[in-house]
Coordinates of C-alpha atoms in Angstrom, one line a residue:
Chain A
X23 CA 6.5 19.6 4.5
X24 CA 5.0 21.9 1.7
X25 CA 8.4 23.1 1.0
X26 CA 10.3 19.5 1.0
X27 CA 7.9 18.1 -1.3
X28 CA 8.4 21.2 -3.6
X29 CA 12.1 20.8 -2.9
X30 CA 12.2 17.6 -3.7
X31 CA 10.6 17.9 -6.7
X32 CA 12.6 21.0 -8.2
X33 CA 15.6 18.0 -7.7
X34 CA 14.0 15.7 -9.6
X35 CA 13.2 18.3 -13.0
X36 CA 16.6 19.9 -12.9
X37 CA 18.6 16.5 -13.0
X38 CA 16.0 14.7 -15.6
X39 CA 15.1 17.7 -17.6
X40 CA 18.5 17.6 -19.5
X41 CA 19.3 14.0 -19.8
X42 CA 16.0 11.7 -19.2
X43 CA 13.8 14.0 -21.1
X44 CA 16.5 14.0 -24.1
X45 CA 16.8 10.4 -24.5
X46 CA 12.9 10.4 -24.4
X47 CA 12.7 13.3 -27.3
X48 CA 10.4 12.3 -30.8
X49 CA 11.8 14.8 -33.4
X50 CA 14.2 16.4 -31.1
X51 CA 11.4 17.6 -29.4
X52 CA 11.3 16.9 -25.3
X53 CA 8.6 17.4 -22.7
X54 CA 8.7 20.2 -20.8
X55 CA 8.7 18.7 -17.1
X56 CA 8.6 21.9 -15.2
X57 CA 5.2 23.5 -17.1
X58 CA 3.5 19.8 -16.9
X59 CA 4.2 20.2 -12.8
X60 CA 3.1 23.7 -12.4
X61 CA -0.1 22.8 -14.5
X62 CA -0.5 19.6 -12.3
X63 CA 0.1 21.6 -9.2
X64 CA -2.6 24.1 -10.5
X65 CA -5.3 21.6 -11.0
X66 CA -4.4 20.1 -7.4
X67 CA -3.6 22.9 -5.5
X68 CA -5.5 25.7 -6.6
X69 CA -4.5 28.9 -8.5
X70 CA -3.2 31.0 -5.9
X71 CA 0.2 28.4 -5.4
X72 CA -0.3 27.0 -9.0
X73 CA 0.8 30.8 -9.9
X74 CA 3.5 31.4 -6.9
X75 CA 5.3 27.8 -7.8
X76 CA 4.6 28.5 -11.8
X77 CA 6.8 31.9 -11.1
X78 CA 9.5 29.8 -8.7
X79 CA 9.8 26.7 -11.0
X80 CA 9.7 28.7 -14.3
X81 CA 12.9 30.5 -12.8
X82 CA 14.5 27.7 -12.2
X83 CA 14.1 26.2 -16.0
X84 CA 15.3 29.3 -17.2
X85 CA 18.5 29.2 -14.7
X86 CA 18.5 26.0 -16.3
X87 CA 18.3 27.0 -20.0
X88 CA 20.4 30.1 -19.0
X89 CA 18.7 32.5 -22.1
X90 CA 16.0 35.0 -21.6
X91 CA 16.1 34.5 -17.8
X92 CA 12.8 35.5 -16.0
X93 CA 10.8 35.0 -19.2
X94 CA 9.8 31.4 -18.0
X95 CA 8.8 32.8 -14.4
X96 CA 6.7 34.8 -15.9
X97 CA 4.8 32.2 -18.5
X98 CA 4.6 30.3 -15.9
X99 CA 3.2 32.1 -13.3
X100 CA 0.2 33.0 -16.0
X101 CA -0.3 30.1 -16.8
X102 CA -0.1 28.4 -13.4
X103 CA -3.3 31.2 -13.1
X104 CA -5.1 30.1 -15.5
X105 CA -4.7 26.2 -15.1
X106 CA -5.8 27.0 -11.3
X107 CA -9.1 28.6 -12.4
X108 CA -9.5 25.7 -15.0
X109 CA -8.7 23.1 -11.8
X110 CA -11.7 24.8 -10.1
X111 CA -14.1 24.4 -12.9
X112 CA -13.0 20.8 -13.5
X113 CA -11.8 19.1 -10.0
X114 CA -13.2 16.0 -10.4
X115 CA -10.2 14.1 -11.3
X116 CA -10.8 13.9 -14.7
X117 CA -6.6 13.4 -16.2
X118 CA -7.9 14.6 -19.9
X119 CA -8.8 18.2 -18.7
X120 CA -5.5 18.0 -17.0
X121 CA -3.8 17.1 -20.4
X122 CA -5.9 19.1 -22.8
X123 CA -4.9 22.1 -20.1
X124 CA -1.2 21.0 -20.5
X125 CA -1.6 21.3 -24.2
X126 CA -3.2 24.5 -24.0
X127 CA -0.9 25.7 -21.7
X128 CA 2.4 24.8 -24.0
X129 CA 0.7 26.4 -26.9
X130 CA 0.8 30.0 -24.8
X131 CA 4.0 29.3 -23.3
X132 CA 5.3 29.1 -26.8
X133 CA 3.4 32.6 -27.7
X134 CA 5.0 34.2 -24.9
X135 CA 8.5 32.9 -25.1
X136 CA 8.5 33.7 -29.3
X137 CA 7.2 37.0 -28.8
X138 CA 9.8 37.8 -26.3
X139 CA 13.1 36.3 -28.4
X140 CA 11.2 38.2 -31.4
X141 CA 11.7 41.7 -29.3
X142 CA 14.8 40.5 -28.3
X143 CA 16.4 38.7 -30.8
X144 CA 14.4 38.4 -33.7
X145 CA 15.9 35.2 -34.4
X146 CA 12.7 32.5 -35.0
X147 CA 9.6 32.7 -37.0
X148 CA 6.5 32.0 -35.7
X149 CA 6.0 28.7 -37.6
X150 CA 8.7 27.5 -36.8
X151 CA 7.6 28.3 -32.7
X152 CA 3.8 27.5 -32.9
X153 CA 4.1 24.8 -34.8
X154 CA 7.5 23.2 -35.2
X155 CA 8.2 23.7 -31.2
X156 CA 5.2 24.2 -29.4
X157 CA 2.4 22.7 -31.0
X158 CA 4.5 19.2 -31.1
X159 CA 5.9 19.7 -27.4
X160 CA 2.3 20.4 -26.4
X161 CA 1.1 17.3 -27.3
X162 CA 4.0 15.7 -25.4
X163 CA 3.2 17.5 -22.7
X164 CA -0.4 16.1 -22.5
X165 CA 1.0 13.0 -22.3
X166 CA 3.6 13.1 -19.9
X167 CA 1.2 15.7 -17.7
X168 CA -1.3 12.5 -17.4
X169 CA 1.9 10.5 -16.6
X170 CA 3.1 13.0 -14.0
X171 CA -0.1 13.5 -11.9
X172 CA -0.2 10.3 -10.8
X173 CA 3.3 10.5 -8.9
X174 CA 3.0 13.8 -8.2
X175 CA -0.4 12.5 -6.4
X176 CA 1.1 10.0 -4.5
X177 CA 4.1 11.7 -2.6
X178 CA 1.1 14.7 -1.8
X179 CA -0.4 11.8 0.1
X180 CA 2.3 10.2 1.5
X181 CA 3.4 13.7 2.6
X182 CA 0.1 14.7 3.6
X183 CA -0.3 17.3 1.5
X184 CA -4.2 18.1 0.3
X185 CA -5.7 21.0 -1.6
X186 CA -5.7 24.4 -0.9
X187 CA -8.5 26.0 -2.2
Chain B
X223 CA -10.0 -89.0 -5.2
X224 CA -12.4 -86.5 -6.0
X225 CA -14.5 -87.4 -2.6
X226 CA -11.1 -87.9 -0.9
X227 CA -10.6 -84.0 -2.2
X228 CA -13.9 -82.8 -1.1
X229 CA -14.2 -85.1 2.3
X230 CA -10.7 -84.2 4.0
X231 CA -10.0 -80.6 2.5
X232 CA -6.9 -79.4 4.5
X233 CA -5.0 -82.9 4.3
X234 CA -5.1 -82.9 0.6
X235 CA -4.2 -78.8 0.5
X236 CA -1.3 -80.2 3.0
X237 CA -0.3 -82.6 0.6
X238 CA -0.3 -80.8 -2.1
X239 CA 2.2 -78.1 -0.7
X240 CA 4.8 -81.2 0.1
X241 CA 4.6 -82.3 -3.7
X242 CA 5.0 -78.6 -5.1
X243 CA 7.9 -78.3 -2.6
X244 CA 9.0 -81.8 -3.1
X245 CA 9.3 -80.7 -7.2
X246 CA 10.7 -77.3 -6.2
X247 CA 13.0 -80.0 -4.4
X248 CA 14.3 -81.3 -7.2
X249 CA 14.6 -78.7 -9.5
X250 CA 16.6 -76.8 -7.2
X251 CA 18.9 -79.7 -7.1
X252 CA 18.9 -80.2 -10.5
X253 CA 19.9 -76.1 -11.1
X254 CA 23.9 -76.8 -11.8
X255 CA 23.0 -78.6 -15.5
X256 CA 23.5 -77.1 -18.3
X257 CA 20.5 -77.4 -20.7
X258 CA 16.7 -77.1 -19.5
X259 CA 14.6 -79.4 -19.2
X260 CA 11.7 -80.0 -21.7
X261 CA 9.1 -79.0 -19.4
X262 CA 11.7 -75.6 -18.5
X263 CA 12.1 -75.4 -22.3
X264 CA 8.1 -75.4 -23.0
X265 CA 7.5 -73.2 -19.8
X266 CA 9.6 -70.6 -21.2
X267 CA 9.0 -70.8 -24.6
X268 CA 5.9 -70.0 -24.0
X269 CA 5.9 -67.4 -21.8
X270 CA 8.6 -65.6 -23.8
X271 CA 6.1 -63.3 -26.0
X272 CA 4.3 -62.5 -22.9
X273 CA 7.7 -61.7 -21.3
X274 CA 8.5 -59.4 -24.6
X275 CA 5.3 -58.0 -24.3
X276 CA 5.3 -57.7 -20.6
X277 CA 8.8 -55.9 -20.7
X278 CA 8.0 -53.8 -23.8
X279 CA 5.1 -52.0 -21.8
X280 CA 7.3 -52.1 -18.7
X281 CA 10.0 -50.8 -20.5
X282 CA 7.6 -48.0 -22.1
X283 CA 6.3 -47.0 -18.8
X284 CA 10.0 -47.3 -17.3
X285 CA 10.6 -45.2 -20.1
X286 CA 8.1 -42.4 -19.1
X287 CA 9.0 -41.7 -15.9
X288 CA 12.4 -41.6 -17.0
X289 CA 11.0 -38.6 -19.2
X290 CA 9.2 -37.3 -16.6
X291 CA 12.1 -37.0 -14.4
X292 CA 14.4 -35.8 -17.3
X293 CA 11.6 -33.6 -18.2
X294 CA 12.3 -31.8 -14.6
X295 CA 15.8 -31.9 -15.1
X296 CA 15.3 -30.3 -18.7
X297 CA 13.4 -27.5 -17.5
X298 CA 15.9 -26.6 -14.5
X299 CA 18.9 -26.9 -16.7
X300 CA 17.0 -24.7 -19.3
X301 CA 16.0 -22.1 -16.8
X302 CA 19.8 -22.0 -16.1
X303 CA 20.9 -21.9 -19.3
X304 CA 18.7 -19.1 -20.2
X305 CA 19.4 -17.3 -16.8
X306 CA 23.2 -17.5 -18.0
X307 CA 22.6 -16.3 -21.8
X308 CA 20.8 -13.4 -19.8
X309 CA 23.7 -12.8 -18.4
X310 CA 26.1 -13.4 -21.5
X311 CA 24.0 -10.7 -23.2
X312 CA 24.5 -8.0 -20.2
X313 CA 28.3 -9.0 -20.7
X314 CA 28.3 -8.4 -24.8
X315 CA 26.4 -5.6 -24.4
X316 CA 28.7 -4.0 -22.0
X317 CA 31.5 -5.1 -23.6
X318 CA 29.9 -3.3 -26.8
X319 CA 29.9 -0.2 -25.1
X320 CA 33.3 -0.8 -23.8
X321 CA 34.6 -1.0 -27.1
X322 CA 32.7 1.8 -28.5
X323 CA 34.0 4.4 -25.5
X324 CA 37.5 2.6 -26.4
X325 CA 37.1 3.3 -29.8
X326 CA 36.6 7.1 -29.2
X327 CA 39.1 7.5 -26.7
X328 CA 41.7 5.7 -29.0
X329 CA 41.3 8.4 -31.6
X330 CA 41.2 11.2 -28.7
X331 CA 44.9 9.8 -27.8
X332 CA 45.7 9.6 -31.2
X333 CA 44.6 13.1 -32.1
X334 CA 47.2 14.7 -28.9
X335 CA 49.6 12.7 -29.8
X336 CA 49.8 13.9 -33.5
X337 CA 49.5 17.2 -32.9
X338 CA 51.5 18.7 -29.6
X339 CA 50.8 21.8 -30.6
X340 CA 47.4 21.6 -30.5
X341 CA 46.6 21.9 -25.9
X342 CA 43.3 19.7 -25.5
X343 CA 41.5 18.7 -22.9
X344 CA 39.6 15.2 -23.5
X345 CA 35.7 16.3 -21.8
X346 CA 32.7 14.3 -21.2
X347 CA 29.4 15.3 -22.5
X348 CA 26.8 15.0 -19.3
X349 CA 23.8 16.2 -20.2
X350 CA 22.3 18.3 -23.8
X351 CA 19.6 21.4 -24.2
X352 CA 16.9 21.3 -21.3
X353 CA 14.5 23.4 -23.4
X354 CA 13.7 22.4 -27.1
X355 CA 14.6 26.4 -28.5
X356 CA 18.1 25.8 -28.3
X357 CA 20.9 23.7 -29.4
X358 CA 23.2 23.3 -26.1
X359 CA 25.6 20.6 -24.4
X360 CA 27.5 20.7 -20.9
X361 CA 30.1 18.8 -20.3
X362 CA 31.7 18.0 -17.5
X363 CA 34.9 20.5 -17.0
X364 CA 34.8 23.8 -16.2
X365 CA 36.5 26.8 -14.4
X366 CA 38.9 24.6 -12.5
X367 CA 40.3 22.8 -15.4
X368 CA 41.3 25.7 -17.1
X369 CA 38.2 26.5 -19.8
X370 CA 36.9 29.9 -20.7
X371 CA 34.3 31.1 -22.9
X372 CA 34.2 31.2 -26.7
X373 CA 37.4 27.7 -26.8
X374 CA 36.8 25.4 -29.6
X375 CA 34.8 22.2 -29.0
X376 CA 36.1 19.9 -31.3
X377 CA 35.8 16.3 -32.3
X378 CA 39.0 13.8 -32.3
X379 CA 38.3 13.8 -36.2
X380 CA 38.9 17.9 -35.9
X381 CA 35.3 18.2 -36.7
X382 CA 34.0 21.4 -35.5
X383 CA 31.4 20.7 -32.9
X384 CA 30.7 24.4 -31.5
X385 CA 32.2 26.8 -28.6
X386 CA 32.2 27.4 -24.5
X387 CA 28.9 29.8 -23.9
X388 CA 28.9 29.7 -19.9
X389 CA 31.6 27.8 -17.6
X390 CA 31.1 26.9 -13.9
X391 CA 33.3 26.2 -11.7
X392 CA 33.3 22.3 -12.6
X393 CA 30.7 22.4 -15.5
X394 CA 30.5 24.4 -18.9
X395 CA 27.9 24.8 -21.2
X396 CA 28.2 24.7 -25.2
X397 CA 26.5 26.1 -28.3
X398 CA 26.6 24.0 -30.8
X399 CA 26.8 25.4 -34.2
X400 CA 23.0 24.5 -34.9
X401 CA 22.1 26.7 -32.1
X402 CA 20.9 30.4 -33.4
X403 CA 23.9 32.3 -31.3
X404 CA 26.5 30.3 -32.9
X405 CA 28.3 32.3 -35.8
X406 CA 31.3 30.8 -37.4
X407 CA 33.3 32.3 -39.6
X408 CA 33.8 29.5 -42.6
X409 CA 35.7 28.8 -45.8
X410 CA 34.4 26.7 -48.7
X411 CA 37.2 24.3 -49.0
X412 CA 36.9 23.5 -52.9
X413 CA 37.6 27.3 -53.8
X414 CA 38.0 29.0 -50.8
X415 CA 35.5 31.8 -50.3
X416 CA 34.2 32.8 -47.3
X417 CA 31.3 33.0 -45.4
X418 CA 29.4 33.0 -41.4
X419 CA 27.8 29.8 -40.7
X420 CA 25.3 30.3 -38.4
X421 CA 22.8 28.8 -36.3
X422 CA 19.1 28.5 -37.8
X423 CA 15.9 28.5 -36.0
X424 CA 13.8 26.4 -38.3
X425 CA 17.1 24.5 -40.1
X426 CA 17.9 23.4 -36.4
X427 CA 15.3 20.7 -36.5
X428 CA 16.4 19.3 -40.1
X429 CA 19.9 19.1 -38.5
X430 CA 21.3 22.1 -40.8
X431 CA 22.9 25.3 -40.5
X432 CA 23.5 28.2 -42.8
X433 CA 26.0 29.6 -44.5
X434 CA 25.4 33.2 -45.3
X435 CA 27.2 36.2 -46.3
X436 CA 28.3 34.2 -49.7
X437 CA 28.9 36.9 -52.2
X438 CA 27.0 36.8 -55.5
X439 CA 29.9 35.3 -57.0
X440 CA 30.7 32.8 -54.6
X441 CA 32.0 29.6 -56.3
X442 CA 29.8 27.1 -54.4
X443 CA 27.7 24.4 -55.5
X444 CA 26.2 20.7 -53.3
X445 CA 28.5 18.4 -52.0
X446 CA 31.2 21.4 -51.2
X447 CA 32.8 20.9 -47.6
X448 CA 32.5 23.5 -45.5
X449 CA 35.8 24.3 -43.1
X450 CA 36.6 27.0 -40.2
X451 CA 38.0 30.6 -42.4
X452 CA 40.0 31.2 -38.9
X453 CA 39.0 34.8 -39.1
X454 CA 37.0 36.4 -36.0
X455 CA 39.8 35.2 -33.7
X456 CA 37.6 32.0 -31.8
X457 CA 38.0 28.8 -34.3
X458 CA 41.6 27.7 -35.9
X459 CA 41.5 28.0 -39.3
X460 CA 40.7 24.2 -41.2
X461 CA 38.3 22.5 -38.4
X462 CA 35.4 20.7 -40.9
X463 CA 31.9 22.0 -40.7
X464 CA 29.8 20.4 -42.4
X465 CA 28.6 19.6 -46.0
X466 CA 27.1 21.9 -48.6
X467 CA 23.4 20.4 -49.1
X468 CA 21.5 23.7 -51.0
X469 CA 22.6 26.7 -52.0
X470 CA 20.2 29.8 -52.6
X471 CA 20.7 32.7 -54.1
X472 CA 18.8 36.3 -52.7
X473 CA 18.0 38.4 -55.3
X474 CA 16.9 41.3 -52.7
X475 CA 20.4 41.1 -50.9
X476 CA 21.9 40.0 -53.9
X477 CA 24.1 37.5 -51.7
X478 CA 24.2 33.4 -52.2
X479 CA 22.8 31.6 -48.8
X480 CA 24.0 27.5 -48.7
X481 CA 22.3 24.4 -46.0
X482 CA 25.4 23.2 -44.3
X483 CA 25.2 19.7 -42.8
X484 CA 27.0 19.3 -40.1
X485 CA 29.5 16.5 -40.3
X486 CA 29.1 16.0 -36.4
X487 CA 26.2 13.7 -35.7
X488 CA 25.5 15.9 -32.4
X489 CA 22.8 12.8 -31.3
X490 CA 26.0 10.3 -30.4
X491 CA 28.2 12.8 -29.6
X492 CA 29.9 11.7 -26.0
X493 CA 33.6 12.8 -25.7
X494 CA 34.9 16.1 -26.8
X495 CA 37.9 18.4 -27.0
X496 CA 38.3 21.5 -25.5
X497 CA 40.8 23.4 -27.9
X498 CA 42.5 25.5 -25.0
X499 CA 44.8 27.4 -26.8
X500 CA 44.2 29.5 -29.9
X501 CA 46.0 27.9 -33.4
X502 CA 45.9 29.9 -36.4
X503 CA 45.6 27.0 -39.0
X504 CA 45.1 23.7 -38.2
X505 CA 46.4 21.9 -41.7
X506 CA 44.4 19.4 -43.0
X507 CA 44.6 17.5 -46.7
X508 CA 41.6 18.6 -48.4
X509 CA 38.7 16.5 -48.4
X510 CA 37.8 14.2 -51.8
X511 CA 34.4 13.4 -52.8
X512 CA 33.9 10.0 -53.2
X513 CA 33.3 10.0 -56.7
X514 CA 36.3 11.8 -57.6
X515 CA 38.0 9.2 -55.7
X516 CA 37.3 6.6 -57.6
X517 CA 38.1 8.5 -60.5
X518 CA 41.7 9.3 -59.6
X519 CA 42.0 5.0 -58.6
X520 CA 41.1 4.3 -62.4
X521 CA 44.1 6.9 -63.4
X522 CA 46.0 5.3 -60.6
X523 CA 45.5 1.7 -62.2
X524 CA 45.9 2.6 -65.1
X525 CA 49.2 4.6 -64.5
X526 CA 52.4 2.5 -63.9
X527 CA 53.4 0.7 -60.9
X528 CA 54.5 3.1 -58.5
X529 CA 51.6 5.2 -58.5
X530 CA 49.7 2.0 -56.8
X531 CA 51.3 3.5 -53.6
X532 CA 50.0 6.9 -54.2
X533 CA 46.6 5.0 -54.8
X534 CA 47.1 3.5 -51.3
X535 CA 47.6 6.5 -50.0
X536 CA 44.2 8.4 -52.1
X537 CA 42.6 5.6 -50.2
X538 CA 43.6 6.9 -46.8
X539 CA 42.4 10.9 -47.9
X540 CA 39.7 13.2 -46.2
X541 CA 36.7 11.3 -47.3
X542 CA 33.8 12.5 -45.5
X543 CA 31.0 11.8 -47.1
X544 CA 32.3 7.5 -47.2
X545 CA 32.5 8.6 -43.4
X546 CA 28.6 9.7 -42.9
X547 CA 27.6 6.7 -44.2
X548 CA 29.7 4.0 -42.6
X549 CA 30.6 6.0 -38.9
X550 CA 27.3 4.1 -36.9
X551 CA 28.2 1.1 -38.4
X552 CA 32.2 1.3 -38.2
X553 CA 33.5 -1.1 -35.9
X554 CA 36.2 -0.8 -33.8
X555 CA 38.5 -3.0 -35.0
X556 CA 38.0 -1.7 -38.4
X557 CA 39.9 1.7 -37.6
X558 CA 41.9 1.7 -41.2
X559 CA 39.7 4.6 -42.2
X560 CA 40.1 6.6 -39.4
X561 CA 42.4 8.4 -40.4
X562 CA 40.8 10.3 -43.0
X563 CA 41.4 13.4 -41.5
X564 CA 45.2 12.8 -40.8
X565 CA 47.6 16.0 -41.0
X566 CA 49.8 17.2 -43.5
X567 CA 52.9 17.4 -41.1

């Protein structure tokens, strides 16, 4: 059942992530589906499978993307970690931890990812990173995080699916 | 009488029915004449403004439940009416659409048929970039109809839109020239120097790209088109870029750097070409500036006669920049300026 409802979900990003998520995009900037899941996940499910489906669904987004592949896996999987911990501290349901958290998590996503294409590539600034990509996806992120864990709430129950930890 | 009234109650109430019918009698007989009587004549005169009266109100309230029942019949037939102008809408909508995609594929046919020797494949655009770092399209075509990496994408205007970066087996997956691997090798139309236009990080999200590896004494200046070199082997020579919106010139490097525009507006972008096989030149008339349009009108009307069909013909040129303005709102039907970017055959 765990598996499906992962399954199922991994459907769901890979078809919307290119095309619903573009036509949704303010400044040709789109949410990130697949890092407001894994941070949702974390706050649900605790940090131990908020880090094992942050490395699984961050390798699917970069098989997605098709550049840097593994680099996502492994921002992900981090920050699935930390969002886990941060789930623990704050489980009480509260959705602006989970979008402040989301925000957060962007903002280190985007570190990671320009400091790898800076070893490899050298082809982005960091302004143009932080703030032109990451700091305006993170906010989208927030927002669509809040959006998500409401769904992604839902099909746990109907699935009966609970916390882990 | 009165005591006669009052003494014998139901006799006189008897006797007065037979005279009221006894009248009633007689009136009845008397109904084939053709005036009224006085006492008619009185009778009805005055009763007549009670009658008016009487029917006015009646009439009123006749009238209101005749509004009332109208009223129903008003609301039903407007619920229809909007239910069908809901409906009417879907249909122009659609039909909007319609038009649009026939629009596009009108040029795409019109494009193979003027140029045989160009092989294209017509492709649909089916999803863009998943992540916001890059600058990438798929389209629907792939391994089994024949693409490979690095082909042309190109617009049915022979606007350059970018190349094939990864191809499935029934998908393939473009760079754009916005995105940061692209590197074309480019030609400055007006005098013909050349240069890489590449992809840019930060220019990405104004919608730019860059032209570098200008020398120093690159002729260049704003407004210059910007068209394929056809060196490097990937991209026929003469496929438009873009639009020359900055130029900077590096002191350190001592080379001249220019913002390209691209004249692809990548956001409405939904058919493409595949350019399958490799053309050394495609040959295009060399795009006019609007401005120097107009002026070579005025010389037209004020030359003789017969240059007012070269003037027609100036009308028809490469003029890009009229194009950025007027493509969204170009309709259809008003295809006269498509073919701007007609071929020198």
């Amino acid at each position: 059942m765990n598996v499906l409802f992962y399954v199922i979900w991994a459907i769901v990003f890979t078809v919307f992530q290119p095309t619903l998520m573009r036509s949704i995009e303010i400044c040709d900037i789109a949410p990130n589906l697949f890092l407001c899941f894994v941070v949702c996940i974390s706050f649900i499910k605790g940090k131990t499978e908020g880090a094992i489906i942050g490395a699984i669904f961050g390798l699917l987004y970069d098989l997605l993307v098709g550049r840097m592949i593994g680099v996502s896996s492994l921002a992900l999987l981090l920050l699935g970690y930390g969002a886990g911990i941060l789930g623990n501290q704050f489980f009480d349901g509260k959705l602006i931890v989970c979008a402040v958290t989301a925000f957060i998590c962007t903002l280190l996503y985007g570190v990671i990812y320009y400091i790898a294409r800076r070893i490899g590539w050298n082809d982005i600034s960091f302004s143009t990173a932080f703030f032109r990509i990451s700091l305006m996806e993170g906010i989208y992120n927030g927002v669509v995080c809040v959006v998500l864990a409401f769904p992604t709430k839902w099909t746990m129950r109907i699935m009966g699916l609970g916390r882990t930890e | 009488m009165k005591r006669f009234i009052e003494s014998r109650p139901i006799v006189s109430l008897i006797a007065a029915i037979l005279v009221i019918a006894v009248v009633i009698g007689i009136f009845a007989a008397m109904s084939g004449r053709d005036s009224a009587t006085f006492a008619e004549g009185t009778v009805q005169t005055l009763s007549e403004p009670g009658k008016k009266a009487t029917t006015g109100v009646g009439g009123w309230f006749s009238s209101l439940f005749s509004r009332f029942e109208s009223l129903d019949k008003l609301r039903e037939e407007n619920r229809i009416l909007k239910q069908e102008n809901i409906e009417l809408d879907k249909k122009i909508r659609d039909n909007s659409g319609l038009e649009e995609e026939n629009y596009e594929l009108r040029k795409m046919l019109d494009l193979v048929e003027k140029e045989p020797s160009l092989e294209l494949k017509a492709v649909r655009i089916v999803a863009k970039n998943p992540s916001n770092w890059y600058s990438t399209i798929t389209i629907n075509k792939g391994e089994r109809d024949g693409i490979k990496k690095n082909q042309p994408i190109i617009t049915a205007n022979k606007e350059l839109v970018g190349q094939v970066y990864k191809v499935g087996s029934d998908w393939a997956e473009i760079i754009t020239i916005l995105d940061v691997e692209s590197g074309v090798g480019s030609m400055v139309e007006r005098s013909g120097d050349i240069g890489i236009t590449e992809g840019d990080a930060s220019l990405k999200f104004k919608g730019y790209c860059k032209l570098g590896y200008l020398s120093r004494m690159t002729d260049i200046k704003e407004g210059d088109y910007v068209e394929t070199s056809g060196l490097g082997g990937i991209y026929p020579k003469g496929l438009l870029i873009g639009k020359v919106v900055n130029v900077v010139e590096d002191n350190i490097s001592m080379t001249k750097q220019a913002m390209v525009e691209p004249i692809v507006d990548f956001g409405s972008l939904n058919e493409v070409f595949v350019l399958m096989n490799y053309v050394e030149d495609i040959e295009r008339k060399p795009t006019i500036d609007s401005d120097k349009r107009d002026d070579e009108e005025d010389e037209d009307e004020a030359g003789s006669s017969d240059d007012e069909d070269n003037n027609d013909d100036s009308n028809d040129d490469n003029n890009h920049e009229e194009e950025d303005k007027t493509k969204k709102e170009e309709k259809p039907e008003e295809n006269s300026t498509s073919g701007r970017m007609e071929l020198s055959e």
